[in-house]
N, CA, C and O atoms as a MOPAC input file, in Angstrom:
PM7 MOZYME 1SCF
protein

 N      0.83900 1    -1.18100 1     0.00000 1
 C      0.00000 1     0.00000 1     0.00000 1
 C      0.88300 1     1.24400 1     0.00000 1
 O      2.01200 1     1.05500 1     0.45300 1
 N      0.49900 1     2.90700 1    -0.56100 1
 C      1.13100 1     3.05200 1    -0.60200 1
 C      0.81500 1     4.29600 1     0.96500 1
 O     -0.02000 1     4.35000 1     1.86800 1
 N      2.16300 1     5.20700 1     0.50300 1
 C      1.42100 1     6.66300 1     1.66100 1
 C      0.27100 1     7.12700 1     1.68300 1
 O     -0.52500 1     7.24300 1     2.61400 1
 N      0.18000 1     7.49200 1     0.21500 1
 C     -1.37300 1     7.94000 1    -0.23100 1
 C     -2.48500 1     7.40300 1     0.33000 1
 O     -3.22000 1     8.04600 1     1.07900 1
 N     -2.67700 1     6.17700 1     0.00000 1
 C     -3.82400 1     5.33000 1     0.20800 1
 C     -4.12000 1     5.29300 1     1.77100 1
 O     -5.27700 1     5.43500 1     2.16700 1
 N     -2.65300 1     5.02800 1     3.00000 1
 C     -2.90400 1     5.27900 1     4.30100 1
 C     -3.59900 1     6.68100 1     4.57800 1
 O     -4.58600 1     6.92200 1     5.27300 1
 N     -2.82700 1     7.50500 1     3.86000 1
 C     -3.17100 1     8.97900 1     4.77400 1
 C     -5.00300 1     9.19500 1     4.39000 1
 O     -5.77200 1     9.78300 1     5.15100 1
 N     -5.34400 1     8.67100 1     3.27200 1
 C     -6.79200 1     8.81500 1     3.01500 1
 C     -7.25600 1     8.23800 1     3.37300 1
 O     -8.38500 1     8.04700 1     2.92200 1
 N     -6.72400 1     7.37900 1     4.62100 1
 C     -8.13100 1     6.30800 1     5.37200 1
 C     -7.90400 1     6.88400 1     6.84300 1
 O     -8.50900 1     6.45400 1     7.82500 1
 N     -6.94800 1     7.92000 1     6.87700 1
 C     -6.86900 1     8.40900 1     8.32400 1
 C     -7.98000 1     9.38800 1     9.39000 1
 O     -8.23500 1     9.47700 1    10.59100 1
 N     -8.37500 1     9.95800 1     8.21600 1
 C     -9.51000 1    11.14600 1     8.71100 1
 C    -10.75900 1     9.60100 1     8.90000 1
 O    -11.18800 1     9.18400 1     9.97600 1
 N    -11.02300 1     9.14700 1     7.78300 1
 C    -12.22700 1     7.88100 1     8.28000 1
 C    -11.89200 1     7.53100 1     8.96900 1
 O    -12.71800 1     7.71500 1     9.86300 1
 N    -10.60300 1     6.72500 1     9.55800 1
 C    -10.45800 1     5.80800 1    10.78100 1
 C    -10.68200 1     6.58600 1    12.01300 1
 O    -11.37900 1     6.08800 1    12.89700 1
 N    -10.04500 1     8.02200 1    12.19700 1
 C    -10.36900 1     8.98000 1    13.03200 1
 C    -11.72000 1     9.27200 1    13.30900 1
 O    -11.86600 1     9.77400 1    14.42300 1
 N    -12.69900 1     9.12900 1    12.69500 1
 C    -14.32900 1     9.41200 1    12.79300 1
 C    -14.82700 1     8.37800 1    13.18200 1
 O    -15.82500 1     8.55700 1    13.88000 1
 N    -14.49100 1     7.17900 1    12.98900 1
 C    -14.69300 1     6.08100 1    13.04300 1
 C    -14.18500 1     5.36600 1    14.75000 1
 O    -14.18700 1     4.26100 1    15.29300 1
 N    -13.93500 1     6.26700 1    14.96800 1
 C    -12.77000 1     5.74600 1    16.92700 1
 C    -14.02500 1     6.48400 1    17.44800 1
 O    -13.55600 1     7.51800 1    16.97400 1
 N    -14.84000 1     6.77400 1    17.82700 1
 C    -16.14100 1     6.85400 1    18.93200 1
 C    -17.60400 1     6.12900 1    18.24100 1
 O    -18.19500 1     6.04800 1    17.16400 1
 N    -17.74400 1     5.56500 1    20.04100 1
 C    -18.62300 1     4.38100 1    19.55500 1
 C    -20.01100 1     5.10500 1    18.95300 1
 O    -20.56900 1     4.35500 1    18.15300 1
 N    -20.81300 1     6.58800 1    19.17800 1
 C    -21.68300 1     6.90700 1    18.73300 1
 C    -21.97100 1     7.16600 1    17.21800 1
 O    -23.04100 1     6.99000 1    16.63500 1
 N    -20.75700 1     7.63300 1    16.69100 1
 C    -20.24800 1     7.56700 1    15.43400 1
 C    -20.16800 1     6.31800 1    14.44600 1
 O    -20.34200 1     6.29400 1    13.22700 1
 N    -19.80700 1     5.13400 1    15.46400 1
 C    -20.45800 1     4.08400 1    14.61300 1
 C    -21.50700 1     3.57100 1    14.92700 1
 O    -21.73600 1     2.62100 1    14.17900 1
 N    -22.47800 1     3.75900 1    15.86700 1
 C    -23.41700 1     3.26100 1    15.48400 1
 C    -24.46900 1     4.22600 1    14.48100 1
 O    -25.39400 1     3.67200 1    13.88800 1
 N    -24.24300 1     5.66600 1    14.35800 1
 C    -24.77100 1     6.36500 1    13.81300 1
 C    -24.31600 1     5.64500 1    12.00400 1
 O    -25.16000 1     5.72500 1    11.11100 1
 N    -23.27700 1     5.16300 1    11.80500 1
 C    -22.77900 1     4.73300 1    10.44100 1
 C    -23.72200 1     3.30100 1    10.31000 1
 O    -23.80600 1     2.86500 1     9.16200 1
 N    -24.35000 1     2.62800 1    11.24900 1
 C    -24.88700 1     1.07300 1    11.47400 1
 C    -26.24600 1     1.81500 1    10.75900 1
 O    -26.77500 1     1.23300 1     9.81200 1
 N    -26.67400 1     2.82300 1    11.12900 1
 C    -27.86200 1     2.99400 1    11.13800 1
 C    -27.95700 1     2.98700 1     9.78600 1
 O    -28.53700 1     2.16300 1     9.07900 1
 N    -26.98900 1     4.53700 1     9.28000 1
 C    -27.22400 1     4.87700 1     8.09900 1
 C    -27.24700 1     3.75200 1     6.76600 1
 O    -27.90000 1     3.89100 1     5.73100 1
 N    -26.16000 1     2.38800 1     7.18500 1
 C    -26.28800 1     1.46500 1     6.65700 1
 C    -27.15600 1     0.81500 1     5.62900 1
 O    -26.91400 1     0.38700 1     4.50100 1
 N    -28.31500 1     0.87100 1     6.40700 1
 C    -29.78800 1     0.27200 1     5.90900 1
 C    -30.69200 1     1.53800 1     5.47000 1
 O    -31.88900 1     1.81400 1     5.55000 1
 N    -29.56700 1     2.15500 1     4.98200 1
 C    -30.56900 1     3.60300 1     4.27300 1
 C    -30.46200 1     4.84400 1     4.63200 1
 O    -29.99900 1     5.17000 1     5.72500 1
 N    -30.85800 1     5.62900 1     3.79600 1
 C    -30.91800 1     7.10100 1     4.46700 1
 C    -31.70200 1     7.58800 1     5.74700 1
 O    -32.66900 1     6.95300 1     6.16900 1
 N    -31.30800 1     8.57800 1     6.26100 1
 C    -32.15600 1     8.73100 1     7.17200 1
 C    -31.97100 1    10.17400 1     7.54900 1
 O    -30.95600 1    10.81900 1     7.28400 1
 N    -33.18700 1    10.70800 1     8.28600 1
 C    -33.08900 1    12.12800 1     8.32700 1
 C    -32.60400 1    12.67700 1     9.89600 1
 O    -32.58300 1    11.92400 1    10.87000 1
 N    -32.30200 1    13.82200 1     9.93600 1
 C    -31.32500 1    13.92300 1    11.48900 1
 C    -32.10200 1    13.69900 1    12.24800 1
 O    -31.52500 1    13.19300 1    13.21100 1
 N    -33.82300 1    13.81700 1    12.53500 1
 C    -35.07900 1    13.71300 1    13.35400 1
 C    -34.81000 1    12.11400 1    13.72000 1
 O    -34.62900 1    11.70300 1    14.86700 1
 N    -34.81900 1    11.20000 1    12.38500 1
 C    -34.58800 1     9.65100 1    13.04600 1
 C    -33.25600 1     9.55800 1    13.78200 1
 O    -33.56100 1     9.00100 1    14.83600 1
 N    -32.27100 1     9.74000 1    13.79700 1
 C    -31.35600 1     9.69800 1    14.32100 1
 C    -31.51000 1    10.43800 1    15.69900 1
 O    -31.10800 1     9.96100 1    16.76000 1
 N    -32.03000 1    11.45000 1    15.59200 1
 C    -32.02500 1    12.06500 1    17.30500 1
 C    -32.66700 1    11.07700 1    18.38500 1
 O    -32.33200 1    10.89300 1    19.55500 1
 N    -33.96700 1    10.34100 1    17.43300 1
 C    -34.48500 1     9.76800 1    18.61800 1
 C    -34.19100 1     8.40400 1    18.75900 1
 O    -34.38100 1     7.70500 1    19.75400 1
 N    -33.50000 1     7.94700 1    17.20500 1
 C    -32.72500 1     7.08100 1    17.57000 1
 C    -31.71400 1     6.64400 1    18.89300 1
 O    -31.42300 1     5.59500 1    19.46700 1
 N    -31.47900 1     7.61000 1    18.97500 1
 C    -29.98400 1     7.72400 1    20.04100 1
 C    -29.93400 1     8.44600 1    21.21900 1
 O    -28.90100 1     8.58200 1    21.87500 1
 N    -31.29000 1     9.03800 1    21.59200 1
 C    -31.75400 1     9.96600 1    22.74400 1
 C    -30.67600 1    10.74900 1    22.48300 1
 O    -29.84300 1    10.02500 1    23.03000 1
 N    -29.83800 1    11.96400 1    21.93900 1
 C    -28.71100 1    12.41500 1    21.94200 1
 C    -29.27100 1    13.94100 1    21.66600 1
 O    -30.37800 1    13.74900 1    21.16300 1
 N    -29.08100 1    15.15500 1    21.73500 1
 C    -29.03400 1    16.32600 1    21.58800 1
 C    -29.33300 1    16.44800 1    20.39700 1
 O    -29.33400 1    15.34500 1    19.85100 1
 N    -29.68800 1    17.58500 1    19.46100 1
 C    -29.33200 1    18.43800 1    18.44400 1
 C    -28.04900 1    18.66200 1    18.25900 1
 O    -27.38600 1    17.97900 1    17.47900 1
 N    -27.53500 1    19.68400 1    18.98400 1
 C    -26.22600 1    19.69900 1    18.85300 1
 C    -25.04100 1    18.79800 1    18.70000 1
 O    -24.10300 1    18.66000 1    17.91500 1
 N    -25.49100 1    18.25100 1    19.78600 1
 C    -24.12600 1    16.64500 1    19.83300 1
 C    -24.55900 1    15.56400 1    18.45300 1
 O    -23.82000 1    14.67000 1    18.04300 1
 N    -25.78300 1    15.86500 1    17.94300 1
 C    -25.48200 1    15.07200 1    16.90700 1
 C    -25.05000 1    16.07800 1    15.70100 1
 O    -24.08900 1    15.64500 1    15.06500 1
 N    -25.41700 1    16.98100 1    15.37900 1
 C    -24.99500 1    17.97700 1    14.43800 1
 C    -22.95900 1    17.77400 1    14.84700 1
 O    -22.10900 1    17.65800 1    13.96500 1
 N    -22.75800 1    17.78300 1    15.89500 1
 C    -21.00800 1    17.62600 1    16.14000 1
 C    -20.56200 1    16.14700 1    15.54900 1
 O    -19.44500 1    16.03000 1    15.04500 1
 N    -21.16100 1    15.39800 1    15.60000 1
 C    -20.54300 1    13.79400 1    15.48200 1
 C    -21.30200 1    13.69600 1    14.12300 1
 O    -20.81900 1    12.68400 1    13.61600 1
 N    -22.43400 1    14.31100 1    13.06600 1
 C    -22.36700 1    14.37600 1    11.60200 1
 C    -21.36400 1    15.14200 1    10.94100 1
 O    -20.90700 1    14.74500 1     9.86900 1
 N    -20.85200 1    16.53400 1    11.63900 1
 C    -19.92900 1    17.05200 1    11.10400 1
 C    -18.63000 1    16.65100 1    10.52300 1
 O    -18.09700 1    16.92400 1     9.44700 1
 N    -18.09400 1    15.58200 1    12.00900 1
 C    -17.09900 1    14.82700 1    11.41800 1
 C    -17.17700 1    14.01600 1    10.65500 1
 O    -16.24500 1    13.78500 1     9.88400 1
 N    -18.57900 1    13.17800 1    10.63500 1
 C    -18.73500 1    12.17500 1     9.43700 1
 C    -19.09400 1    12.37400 1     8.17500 1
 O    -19.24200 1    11.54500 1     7.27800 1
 N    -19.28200 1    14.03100 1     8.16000 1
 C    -19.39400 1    14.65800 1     6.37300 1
 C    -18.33200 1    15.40900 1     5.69700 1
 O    -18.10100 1    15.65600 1     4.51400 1
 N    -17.40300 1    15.87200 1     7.48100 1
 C    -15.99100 1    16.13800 1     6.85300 1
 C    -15.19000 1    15.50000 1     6.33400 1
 O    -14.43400 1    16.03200 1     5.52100 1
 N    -15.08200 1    13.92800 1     6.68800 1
 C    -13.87000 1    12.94500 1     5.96500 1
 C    -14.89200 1    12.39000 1     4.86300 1
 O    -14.52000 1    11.27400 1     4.50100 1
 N    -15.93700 1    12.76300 1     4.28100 1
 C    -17.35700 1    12.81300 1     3.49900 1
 C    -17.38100 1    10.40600 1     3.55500 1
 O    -17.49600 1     9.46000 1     2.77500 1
 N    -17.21100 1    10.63900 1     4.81800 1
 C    -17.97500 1     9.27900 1     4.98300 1
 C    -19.34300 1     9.08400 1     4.67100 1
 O    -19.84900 1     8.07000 1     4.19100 1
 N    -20.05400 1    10.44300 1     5.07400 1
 C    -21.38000 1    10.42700 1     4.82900 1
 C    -21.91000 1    11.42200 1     4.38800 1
 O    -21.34900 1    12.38500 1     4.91000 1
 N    -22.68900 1    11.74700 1     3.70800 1
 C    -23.13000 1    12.35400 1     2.81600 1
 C    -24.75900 1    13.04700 1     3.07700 1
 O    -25.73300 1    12.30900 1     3.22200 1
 N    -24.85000 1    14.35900 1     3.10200 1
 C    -25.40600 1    14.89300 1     3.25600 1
 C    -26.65400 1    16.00700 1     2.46500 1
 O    -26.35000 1    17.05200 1     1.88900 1
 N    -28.19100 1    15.42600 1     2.63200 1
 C    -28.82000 1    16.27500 1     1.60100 1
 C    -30.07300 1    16.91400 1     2.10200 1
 O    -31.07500 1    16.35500 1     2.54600 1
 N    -29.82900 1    18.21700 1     1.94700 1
 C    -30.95900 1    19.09200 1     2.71400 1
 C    -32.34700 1    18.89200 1     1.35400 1
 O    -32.22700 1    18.99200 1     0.13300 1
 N    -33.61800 1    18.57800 1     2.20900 1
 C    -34.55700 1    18.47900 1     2.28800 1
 C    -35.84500 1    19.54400 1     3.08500 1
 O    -36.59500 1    19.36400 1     4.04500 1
 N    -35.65900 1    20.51400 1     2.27300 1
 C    -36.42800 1    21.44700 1     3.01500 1
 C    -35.89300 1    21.59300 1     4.52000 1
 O    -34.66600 1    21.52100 1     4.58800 1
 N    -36.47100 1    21.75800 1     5.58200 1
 C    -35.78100 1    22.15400 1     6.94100 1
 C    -34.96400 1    20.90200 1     7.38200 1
 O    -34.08200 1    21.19300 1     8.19100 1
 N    -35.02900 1    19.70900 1     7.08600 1
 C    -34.52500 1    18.45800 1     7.06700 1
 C    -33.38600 1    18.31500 1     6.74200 1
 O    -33.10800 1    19.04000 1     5.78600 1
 N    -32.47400 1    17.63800 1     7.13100 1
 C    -30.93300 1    17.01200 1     6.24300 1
 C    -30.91900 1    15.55400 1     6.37000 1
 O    -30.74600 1    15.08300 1     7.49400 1
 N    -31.07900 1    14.76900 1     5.35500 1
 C    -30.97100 1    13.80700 1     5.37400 1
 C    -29.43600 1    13.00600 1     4.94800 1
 O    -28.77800 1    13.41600 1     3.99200 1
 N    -29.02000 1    11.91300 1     5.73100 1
 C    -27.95300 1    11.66300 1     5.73800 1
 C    -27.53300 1    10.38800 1     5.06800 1
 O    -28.03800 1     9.44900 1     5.68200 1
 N    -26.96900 1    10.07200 1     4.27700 1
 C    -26.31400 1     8.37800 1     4.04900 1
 C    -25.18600 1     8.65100 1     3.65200 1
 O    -24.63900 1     9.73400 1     3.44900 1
 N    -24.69200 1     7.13800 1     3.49600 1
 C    -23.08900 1     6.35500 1     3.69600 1
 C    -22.90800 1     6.68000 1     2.49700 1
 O    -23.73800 1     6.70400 1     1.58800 1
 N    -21.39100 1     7.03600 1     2.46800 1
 C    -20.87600 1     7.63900 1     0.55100 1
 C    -20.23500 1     5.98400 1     0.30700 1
 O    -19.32500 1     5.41500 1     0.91000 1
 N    -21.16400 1     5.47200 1    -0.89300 1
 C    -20.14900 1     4.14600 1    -1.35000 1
 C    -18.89400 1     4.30700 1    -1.50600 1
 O    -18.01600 1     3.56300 1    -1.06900 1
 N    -18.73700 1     5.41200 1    -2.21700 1
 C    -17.23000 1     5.69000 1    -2.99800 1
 C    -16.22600 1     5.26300 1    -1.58000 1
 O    -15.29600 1     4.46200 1    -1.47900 1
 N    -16.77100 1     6.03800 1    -0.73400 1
 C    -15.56000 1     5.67700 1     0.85700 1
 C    -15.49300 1     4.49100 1     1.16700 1
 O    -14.49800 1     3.77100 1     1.25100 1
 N    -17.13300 1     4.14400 1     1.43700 1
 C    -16.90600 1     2.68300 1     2.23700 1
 C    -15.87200 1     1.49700 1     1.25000 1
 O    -15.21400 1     0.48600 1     1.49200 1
 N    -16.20300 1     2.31800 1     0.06600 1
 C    -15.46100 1     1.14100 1    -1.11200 1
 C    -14.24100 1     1.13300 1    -0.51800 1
 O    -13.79300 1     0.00200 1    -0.32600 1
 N    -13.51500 1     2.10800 1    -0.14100 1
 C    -12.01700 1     2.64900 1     0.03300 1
 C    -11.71800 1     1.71300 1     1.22600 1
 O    -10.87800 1     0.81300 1     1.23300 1
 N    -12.66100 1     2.12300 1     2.37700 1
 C    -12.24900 1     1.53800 1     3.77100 1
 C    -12.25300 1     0.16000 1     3.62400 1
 O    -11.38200 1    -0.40600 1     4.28400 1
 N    -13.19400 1    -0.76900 1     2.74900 1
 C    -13.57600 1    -2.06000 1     2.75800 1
 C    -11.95800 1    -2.51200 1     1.98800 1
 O    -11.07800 1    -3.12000 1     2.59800 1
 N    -11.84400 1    -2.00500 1     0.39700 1
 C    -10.45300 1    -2.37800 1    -0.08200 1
 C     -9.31200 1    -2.36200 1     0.66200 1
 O     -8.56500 1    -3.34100 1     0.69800 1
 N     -8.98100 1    -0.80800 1     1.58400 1
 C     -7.85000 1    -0.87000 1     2.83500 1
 C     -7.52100 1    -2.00200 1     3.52400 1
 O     -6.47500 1    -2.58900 1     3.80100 1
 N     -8.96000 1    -2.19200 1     3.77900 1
 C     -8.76100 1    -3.62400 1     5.32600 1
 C     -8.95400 1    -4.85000 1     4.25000 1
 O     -9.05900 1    -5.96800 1     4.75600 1
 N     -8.98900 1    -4.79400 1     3.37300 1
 C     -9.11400 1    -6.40900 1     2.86800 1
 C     -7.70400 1    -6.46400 1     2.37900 1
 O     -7.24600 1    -7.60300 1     2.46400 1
 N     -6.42200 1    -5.09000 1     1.62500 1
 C     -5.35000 1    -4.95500 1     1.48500 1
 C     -4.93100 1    -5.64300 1     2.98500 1
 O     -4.34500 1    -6.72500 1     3.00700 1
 N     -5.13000 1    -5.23400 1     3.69400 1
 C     -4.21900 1    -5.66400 1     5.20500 1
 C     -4.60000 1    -7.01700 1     5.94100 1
 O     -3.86700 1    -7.84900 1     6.47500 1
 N     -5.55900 1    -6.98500 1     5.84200 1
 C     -6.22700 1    -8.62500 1     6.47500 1
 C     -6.47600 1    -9.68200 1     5.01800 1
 O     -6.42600 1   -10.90900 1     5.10900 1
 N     -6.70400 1    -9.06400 1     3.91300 1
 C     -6.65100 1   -10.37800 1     3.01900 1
 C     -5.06000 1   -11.15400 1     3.14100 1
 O     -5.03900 1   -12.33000 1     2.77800 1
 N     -4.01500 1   -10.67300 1     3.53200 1
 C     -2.72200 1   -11.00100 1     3.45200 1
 C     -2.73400 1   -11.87200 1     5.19400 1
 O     -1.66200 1   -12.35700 1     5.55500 1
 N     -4.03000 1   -12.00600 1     6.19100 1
 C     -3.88300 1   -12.84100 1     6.89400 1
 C     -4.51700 1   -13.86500 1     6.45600 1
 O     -3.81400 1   -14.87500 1     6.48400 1
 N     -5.92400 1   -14.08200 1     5.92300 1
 C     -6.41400 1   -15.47200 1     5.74800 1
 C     -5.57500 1   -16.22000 1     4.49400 1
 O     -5.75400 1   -17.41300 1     4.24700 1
 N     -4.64100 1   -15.38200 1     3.73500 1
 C     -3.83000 1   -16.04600 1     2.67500 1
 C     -2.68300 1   -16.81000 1     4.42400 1
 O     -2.82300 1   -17.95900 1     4.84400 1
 N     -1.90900 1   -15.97800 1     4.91700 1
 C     -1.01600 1   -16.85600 1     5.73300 1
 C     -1.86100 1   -17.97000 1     6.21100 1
 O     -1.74500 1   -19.06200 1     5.65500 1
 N     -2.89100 1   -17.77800 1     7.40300 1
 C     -3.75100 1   -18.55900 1     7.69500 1
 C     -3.98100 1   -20.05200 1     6.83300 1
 O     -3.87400 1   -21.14500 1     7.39000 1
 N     -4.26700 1   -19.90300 1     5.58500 1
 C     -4.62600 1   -20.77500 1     4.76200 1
 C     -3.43000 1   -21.71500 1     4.61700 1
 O     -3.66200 1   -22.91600 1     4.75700 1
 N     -1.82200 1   -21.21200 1     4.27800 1
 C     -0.74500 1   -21.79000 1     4.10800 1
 C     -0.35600 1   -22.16700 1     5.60200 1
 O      0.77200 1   -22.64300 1     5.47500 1
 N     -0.63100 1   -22.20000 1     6.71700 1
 C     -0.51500 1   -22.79100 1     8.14900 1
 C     -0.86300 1   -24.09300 1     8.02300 1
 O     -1.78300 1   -24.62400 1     7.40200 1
 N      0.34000 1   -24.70600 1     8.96300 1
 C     -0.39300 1   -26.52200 1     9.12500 1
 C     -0.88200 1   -26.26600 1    10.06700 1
 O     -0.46800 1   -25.55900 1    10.98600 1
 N     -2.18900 1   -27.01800 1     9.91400 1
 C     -2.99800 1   -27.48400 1    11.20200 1
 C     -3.02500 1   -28.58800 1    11.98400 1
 O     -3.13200 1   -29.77700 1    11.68200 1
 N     -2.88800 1   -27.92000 1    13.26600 1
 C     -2.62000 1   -28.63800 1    14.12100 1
 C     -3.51700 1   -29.67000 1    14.68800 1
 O     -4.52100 1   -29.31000 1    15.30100 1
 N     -3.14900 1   -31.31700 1    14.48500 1
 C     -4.01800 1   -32.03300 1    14.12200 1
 C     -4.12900 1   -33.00400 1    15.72100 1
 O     -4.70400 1   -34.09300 1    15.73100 1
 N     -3.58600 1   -32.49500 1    16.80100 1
 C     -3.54500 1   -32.87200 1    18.14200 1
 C     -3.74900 1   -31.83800 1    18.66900 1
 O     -2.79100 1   -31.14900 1    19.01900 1
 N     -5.17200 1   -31.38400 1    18.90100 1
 C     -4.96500 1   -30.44000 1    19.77200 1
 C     -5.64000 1   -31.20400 1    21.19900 1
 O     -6.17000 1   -32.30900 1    21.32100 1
 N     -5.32900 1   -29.92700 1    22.37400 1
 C     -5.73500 1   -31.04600 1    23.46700 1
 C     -6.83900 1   -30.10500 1    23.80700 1
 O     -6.89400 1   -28.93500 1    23.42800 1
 N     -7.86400 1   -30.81900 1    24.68200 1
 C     -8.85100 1   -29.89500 1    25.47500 1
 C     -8.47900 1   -29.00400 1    26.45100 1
 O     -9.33000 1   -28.32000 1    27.01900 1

C-alpha cells in the first residue's frame, strides 16, 4: 500500500474511533435517514449530533442532503469502497497466511 492510500483512510479511521459515530454509520447502513430519526434514535441532543455528523461529512464518509428544513444523511459508497479495499489490502494477506498454516491435528482440550 502506498502513503497515499494510508493517509486517506486516516480522517475515516479517526471518525470512526467513537462508539456513537459508529453506530450512527450502522444505522445509516440500511438507508438514508433524516437527522429527526437519528435524534431519537440515540436519545442524543441536536447539537451533539450535528457535532458527530460534522465529522462524518468532513472525511465525506457520509453524505449529506438538505430536504427542506430536514438534512438527510447516508453512507458515501465511494468511501466505504475505500475503507472495505484498505482492510481487505491488510487482512486479506492474513487469511492467505492462515490458509498456508499446518494445522494442528492434536490439539488437546
Amino acid at each position: 500500500m502506498t502513503n497515499q492510500e494510508y493517509e486517506a483512510c486516516v480522517p475515516i479511521f479517526k471518525a470512526l474511533s467513537d462508539a456513537t459515530r459508529l453506530k450512527i454509520v450502522e444505522q445509516l447502513s440500511h438507508g438514508e435517514k433524516c437527522a429527526c430519526k437519528l435524534l431519537t434514535a440515540f436519545c442524543i441532543t441536536q447539537p451533539t449530533l450535528s457535532y458527530h455528523m460534522k465529522i462524518l461529512t468532513d472525511c465525506e464518509l457520509v453524505l449529506a442532503r438538505r430536504d427542506g428544513n430536514w438534512i438527510n444523511y447516508r453512507v458515501n459508497p465511494e468511501k466505504l469502497r475505500i475503507i472495505c479495499t484498505f482492510l481487505q489490502g491488510i487482512f486479506g494477506c492474513m487469511e492467505q497466511q492462515k490458509e498456508s498454516e499446518p494445522q494442528n491435528l492434536t490439539e488437546t482440550p
